[in-house]
PDB file of C-alpha atoms and ligand atoms in Angstrom:
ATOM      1  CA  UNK A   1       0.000   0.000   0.000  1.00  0.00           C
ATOM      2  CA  UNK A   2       1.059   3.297  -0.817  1.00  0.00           C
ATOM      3  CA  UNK A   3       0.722   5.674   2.022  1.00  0.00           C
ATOM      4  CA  UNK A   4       0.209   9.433   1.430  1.00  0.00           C
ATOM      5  CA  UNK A   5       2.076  11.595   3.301  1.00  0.00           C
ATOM      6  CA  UNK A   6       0.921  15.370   3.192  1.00  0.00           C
ATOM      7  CA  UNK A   7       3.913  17.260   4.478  1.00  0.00           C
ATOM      8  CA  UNK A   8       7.421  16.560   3.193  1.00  0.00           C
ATOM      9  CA  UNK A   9      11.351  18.383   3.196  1.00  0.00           C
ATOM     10  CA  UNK A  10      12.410  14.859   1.279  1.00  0.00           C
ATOM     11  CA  UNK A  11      12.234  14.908  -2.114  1.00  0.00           C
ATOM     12  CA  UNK A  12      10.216  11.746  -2.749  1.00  0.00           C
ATOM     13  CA  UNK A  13       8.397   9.553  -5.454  1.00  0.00           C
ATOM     14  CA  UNK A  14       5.806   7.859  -3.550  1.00  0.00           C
ATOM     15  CA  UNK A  15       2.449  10.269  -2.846  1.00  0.00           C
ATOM     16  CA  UNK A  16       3.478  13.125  -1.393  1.00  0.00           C
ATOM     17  CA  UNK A  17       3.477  16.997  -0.656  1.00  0.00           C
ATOM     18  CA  UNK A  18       6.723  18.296  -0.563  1.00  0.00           C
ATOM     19  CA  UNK A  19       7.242  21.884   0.379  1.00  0.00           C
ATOM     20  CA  UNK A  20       9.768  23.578  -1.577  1.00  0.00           C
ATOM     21  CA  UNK A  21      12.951  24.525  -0.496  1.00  0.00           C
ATOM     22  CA  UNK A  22      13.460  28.312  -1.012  1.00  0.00           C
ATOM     23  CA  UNK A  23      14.852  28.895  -4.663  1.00  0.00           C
ATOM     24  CA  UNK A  24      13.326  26.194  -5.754  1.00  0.00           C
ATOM     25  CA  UNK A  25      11.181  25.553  -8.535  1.00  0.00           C
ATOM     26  CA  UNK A  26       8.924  22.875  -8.318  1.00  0.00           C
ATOM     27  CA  UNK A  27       8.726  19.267 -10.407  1.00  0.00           C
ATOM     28  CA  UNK A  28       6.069  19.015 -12.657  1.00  0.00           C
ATOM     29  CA  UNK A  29       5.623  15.007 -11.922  1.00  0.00           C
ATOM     30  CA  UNK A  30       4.818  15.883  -7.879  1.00  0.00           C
ATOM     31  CA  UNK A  31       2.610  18.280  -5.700  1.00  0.00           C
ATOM     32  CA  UNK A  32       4.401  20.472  -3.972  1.00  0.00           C
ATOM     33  CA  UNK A  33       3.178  23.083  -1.363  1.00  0.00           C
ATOM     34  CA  UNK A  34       5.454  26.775  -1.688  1.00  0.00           C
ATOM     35  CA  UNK A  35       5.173  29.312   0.782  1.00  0.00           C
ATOM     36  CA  UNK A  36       7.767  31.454   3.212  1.00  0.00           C
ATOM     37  CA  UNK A  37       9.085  29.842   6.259  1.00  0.00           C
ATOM     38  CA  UNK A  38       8.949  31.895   9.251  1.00  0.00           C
ATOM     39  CA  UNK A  39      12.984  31.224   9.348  1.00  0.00           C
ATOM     40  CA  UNK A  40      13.546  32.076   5.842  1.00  0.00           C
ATOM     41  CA  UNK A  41      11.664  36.063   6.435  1.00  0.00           C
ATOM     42  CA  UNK A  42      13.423  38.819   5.871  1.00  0.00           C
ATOM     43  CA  UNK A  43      12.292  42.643   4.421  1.00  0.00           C
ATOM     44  CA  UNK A  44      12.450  41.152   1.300  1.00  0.00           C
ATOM     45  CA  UNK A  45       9.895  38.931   1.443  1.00  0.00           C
ATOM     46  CA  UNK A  46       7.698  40.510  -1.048  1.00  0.00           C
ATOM     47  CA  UNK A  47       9.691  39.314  -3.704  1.00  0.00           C
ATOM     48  CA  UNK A  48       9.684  35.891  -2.613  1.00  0.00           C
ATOM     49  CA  UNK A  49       5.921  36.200  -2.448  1.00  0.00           C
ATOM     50  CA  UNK A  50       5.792  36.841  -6.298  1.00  0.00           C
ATOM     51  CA  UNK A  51       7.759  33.807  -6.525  1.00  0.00           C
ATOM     52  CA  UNK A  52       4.828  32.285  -4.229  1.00  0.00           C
ATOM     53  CA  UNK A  53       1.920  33.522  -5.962  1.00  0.00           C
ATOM     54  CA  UNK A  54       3.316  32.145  -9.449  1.00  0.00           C
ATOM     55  CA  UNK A  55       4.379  28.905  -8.551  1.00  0.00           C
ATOM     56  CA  UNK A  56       0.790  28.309  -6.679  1.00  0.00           C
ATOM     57  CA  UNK A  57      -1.403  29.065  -9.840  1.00  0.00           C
ATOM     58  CA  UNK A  58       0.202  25.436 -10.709  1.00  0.00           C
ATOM     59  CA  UNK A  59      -2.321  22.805 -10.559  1.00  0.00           C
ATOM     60  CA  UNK A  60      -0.068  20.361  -9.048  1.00  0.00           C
ATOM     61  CA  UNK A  61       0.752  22.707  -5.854  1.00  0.00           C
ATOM     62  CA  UNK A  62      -1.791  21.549  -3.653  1.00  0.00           C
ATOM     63  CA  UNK A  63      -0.931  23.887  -0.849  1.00  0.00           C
ATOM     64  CA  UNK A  64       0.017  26.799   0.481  1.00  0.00           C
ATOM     65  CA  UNK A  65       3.122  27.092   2.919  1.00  0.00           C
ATOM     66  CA  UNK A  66       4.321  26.069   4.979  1.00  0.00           C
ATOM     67  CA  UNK A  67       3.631  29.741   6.661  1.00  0.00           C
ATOM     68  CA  UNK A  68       2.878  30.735  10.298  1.00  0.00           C
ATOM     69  CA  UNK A  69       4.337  32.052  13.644  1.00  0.00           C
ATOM     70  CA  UNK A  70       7.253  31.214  15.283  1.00  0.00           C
ATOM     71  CA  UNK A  71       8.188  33.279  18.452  1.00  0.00           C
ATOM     72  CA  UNK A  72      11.811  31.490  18.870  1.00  0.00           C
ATOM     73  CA  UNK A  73      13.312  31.713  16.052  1.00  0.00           C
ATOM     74  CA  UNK A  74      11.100  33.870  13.735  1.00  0.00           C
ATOM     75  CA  UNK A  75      11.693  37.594  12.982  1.00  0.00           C
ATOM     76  CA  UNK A  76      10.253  40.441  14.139  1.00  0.00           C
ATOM     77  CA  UNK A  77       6.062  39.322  14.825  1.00  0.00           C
ATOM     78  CA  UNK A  78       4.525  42.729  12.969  1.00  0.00           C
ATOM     79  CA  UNK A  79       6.597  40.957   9.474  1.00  0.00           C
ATOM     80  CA  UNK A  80       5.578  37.816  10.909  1.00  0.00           C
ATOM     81  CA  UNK A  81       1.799  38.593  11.262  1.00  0.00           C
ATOM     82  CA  UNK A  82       1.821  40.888   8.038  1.00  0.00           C
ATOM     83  CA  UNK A  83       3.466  38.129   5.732  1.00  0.00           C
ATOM     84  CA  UNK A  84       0.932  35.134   7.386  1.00  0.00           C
ATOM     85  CA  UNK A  85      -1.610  37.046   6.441  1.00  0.00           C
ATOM     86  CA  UNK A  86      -0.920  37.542   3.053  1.00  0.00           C
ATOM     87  CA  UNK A  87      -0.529  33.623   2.586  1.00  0.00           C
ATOM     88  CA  UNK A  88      -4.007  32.989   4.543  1.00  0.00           C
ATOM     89  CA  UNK A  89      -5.192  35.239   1.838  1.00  0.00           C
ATOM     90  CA  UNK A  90      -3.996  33.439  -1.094  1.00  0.00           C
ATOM     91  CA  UNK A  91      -4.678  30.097   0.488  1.00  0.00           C
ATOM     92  CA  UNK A  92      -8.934  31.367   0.483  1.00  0.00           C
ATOM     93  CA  UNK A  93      -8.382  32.596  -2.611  1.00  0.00           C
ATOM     94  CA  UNK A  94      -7.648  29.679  -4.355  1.00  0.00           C
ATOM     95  CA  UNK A  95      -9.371  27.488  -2.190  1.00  0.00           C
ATOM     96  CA  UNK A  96      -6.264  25.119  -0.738  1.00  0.00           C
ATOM     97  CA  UNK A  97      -5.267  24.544   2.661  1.00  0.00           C
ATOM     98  CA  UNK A  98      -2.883  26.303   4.559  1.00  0.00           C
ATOM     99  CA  UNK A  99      -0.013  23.850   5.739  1.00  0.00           C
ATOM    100  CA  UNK A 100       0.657  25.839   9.706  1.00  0.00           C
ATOM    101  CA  UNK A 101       4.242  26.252  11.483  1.00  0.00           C
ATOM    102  CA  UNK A 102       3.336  27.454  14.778  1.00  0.00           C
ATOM    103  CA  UNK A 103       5.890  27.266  18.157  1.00  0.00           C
ATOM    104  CA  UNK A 104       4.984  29.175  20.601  1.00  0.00           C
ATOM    105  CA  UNK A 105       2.390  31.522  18.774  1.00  0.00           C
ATOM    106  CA  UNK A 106      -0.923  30.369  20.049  1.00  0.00           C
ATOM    107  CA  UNK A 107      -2.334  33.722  21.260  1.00  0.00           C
ATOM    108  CA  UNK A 108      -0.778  35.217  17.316  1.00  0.00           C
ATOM    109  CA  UNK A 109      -3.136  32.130  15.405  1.00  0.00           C
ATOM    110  CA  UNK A 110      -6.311  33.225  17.603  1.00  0.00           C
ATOM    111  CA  UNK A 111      -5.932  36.598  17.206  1.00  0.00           C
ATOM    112  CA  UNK A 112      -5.730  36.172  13.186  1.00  0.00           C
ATOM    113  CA  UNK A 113      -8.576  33.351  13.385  1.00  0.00           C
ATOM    114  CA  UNK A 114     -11.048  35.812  15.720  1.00  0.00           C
ATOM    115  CA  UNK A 115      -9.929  38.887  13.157  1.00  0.00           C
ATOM    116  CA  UNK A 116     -10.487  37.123  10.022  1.00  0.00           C
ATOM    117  CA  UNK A 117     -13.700  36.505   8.100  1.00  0.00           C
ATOM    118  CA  UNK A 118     -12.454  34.482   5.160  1.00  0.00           C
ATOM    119  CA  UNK A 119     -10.329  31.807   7.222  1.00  0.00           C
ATOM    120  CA  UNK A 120      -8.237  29.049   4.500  1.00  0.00           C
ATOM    121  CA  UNK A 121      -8.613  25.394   5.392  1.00  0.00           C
ATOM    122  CA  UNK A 122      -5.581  25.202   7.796  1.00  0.00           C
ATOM    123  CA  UNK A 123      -3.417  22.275   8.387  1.00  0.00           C
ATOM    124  CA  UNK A 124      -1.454  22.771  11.771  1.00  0.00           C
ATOM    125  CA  UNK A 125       1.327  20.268  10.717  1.00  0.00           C
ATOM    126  CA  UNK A 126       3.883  18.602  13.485  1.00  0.00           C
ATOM    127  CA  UNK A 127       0.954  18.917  16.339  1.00  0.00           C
ATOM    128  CA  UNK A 128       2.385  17.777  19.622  1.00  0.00           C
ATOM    129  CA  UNK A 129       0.931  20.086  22.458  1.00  0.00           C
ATOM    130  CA  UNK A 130      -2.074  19.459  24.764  1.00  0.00           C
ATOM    131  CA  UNK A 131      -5.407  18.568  23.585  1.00  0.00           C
ATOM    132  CA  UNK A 132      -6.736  21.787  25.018  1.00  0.00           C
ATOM    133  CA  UNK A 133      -4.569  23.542  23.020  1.00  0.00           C
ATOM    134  CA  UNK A 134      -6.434  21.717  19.737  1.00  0.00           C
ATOM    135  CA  UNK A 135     -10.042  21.807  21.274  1.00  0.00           C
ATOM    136  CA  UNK A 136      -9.537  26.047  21.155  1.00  0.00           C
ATOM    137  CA  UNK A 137      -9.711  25.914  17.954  1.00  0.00           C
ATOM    138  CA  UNK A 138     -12.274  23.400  16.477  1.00  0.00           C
ATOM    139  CA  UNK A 139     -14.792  26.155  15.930  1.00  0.00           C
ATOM    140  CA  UNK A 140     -12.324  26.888  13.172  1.00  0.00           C
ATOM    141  CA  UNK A 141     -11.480  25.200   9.556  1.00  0.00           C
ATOM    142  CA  UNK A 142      -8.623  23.441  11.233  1.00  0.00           C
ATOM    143  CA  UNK A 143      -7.230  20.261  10.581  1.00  0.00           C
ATOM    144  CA  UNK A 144      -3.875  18.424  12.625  1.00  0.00           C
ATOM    145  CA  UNK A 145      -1.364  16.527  10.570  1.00  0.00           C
ATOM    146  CA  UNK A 146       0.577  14.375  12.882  1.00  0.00           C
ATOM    147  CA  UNK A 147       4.398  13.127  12.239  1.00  0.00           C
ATOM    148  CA  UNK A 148       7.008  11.310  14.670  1.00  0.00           C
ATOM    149  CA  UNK A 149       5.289  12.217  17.451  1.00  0.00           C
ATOM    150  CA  UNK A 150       3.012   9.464  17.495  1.00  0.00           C
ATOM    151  CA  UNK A 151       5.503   7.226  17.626  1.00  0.00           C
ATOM    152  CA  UNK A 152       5.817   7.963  21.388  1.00  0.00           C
ATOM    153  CA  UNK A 153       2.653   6.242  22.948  1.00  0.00           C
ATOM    154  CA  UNK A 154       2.260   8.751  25.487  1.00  0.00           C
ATOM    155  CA  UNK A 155       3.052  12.094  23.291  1.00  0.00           C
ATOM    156  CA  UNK A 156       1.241  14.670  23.640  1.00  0.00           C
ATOM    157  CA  UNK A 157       0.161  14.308  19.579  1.00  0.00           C
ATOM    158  CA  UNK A 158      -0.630  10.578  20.753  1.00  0.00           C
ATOM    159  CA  UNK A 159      -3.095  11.809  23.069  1.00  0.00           C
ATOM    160  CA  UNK A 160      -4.802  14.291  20.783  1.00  0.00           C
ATOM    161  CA  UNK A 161      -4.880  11.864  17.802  1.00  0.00           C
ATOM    162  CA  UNK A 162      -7.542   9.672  19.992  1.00  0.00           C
ATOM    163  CA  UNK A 163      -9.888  12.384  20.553  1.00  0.00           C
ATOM    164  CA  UNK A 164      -9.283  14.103  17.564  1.00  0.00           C
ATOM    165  CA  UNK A 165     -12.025  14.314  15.345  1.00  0.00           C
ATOM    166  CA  UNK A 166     -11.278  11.731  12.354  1.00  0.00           C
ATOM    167  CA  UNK A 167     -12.051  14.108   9.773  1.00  0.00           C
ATOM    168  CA  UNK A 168      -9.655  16.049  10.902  1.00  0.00           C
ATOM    169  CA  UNK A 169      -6.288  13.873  10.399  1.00  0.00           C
ATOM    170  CA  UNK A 170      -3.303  13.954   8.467  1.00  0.00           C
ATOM    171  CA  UNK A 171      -0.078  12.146   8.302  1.00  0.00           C
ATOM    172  CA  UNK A 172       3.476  13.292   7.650  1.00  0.00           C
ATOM    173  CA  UNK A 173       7.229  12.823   7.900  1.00  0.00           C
ATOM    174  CA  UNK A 174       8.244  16.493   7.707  1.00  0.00           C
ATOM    175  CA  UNK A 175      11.943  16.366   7.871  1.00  0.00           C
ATOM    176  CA  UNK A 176      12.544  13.635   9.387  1.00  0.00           C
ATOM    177  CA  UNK A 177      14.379  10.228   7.883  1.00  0.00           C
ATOM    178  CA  UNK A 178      11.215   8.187   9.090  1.00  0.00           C
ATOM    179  CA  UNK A 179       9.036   6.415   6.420  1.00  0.00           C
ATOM    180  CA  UNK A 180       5.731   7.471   6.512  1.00  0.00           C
ATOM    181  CA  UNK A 181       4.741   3.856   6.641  1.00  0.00           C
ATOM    182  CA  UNK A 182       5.640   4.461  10.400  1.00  0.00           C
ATOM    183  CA  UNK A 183       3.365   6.762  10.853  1.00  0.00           C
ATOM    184  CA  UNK A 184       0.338   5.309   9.592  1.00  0.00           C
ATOM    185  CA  UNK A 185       1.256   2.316  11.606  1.00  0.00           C
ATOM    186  CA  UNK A 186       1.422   3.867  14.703  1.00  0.00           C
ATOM    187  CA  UNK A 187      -2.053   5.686  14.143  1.00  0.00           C
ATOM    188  CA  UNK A 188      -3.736   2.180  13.046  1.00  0.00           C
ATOM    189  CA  UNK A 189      -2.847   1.074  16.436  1.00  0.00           C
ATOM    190  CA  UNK A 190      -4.005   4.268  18.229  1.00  0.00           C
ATOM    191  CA  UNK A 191      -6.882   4.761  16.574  1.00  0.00           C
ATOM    192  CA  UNK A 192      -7.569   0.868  15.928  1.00  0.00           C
ATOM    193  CA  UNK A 193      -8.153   1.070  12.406  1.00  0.00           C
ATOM    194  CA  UNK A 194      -6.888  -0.698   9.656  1.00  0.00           C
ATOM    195  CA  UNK A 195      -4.338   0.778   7.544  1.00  0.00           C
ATOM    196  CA  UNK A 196      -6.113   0.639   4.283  1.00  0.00           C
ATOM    197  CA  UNK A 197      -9.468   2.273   6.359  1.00  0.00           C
ATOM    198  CA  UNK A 198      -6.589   5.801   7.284  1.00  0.00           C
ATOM    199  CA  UNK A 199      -5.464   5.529   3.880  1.00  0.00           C
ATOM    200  CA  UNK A 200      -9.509   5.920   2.809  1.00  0.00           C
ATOM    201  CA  UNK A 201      -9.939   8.294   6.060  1.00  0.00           C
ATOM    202  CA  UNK A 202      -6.884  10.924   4.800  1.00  0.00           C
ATOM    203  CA  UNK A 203      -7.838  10.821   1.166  1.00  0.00           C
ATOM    204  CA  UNK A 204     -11.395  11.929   1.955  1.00  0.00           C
ATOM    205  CA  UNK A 205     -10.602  14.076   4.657  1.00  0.00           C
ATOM    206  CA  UNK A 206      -8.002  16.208   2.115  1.00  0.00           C
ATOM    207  CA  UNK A 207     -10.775  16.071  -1.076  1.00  0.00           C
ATOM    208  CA  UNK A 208     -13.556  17.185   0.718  1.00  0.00           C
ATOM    209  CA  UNK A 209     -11.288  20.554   1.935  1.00  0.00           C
ATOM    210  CA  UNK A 210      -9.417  21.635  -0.802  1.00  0.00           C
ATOM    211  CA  UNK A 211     -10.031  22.457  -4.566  1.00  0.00           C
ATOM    212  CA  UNK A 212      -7.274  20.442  -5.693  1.00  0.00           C
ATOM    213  CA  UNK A 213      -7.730  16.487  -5.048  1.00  0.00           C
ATOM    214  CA  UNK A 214      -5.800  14.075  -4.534  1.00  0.00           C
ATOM    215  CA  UNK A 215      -6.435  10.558  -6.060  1.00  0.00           C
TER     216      UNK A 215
HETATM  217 ZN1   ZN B   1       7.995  21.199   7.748  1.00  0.00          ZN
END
């Protein structure tokens, strides 16, 4: 079985979303998602946006990002706030999800979700904090891809993947060196479904959000 794994660093061939690197342009054999790093933002940004904004017209770009908030090791949070903003935008406008970095930015993704009429499907990719933290924001078009985490039994991400509502799930390996096989092994067991019924589940869950399907 071929297990699809929605946020990627690792170039791959098997089903996959795999965010560009910066300067990169993208394969036309693969989806890709392209969007500005918190790390990677600088004054210059709007430059790289037209980059962005040209390379997501592509039909095989299936989302936008990944973009978000990062209060470690992000810049300054007005560029931060200004430049998320701007990819929420584009995200609604061409009706794809929003792949979502967020450490330690909470309070910053409420404030934009409470301010914010036309809201992107959002992806909040490498979840691993409290459940409560997830629960906050149901009311919202918000979806949780989970990645190594899960691999811990008693993760925080393991936790919120049994409550989680199952229309709500994804599955990654970010940038990791784990196969994503893993992953969807670990969730069959927490969630006691088969593998072939998350594989069903995740394909579903990602047509029935976004404009651009997956088969
Ligand atoms: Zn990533």
């Amino acid at each position: 079985m071929t297990f699809f794994d929605f946020h990627t660093h690792h170039s791959l061939l098997k089903k996959s979303i795999y965010n560009l690197a910066e300067q990169e342009d993208p394969k036309s054999d693969s989806y890709f998602s392209v969007g500005i790093h918190p790390w990677n933002l600088n004054e210059e940004w709007e430059k790289e946006f037209v980059r962005v904004k040209n390379f997501s017209s592509l039909s095989n770009c299936l989302a936008i990002g990944e973009s978000g908030f990062d209060r470690l090791w992000g810049p300054d949070l007005a560029l931060q706030r200004k430049v998320f903003y701007e990819h929420a935008k584009l995200a609604y406008e061409l009706q794809i999800p929003l792949i979502l970095h967020l450490v330690k930015g909470h309070d910053l993704l409420l404030e934009y979700l409470k301010s914010e009429v036309r809201v992107p499907q959002i992806i909040w990719h490498g979840f691993n904090l409290k459940s409560h933290m997830a629960e906050q924001v149901l009311d919202f078009p918000i979806s949780f891809s989970f990645g190594k985490a899960i691999l811990k039994s008693d993760s925080n991400a393991s936790h919120w993947l049994k409550k989680c509502p199952l229309d709500r799930v994804f599955f990654e390996t970010d940038d990791s060196q784990l196969s994503i096989d893993s992953i969807y092994k670990s969730a069959s067991v927490i969630l006691q479904l088969s593998e072939e019924e998350l594989t069903q589940q995740v394909r579903n869950n990602w047509n029935k959000i976004s404009s651009r399907k997956i088969e």
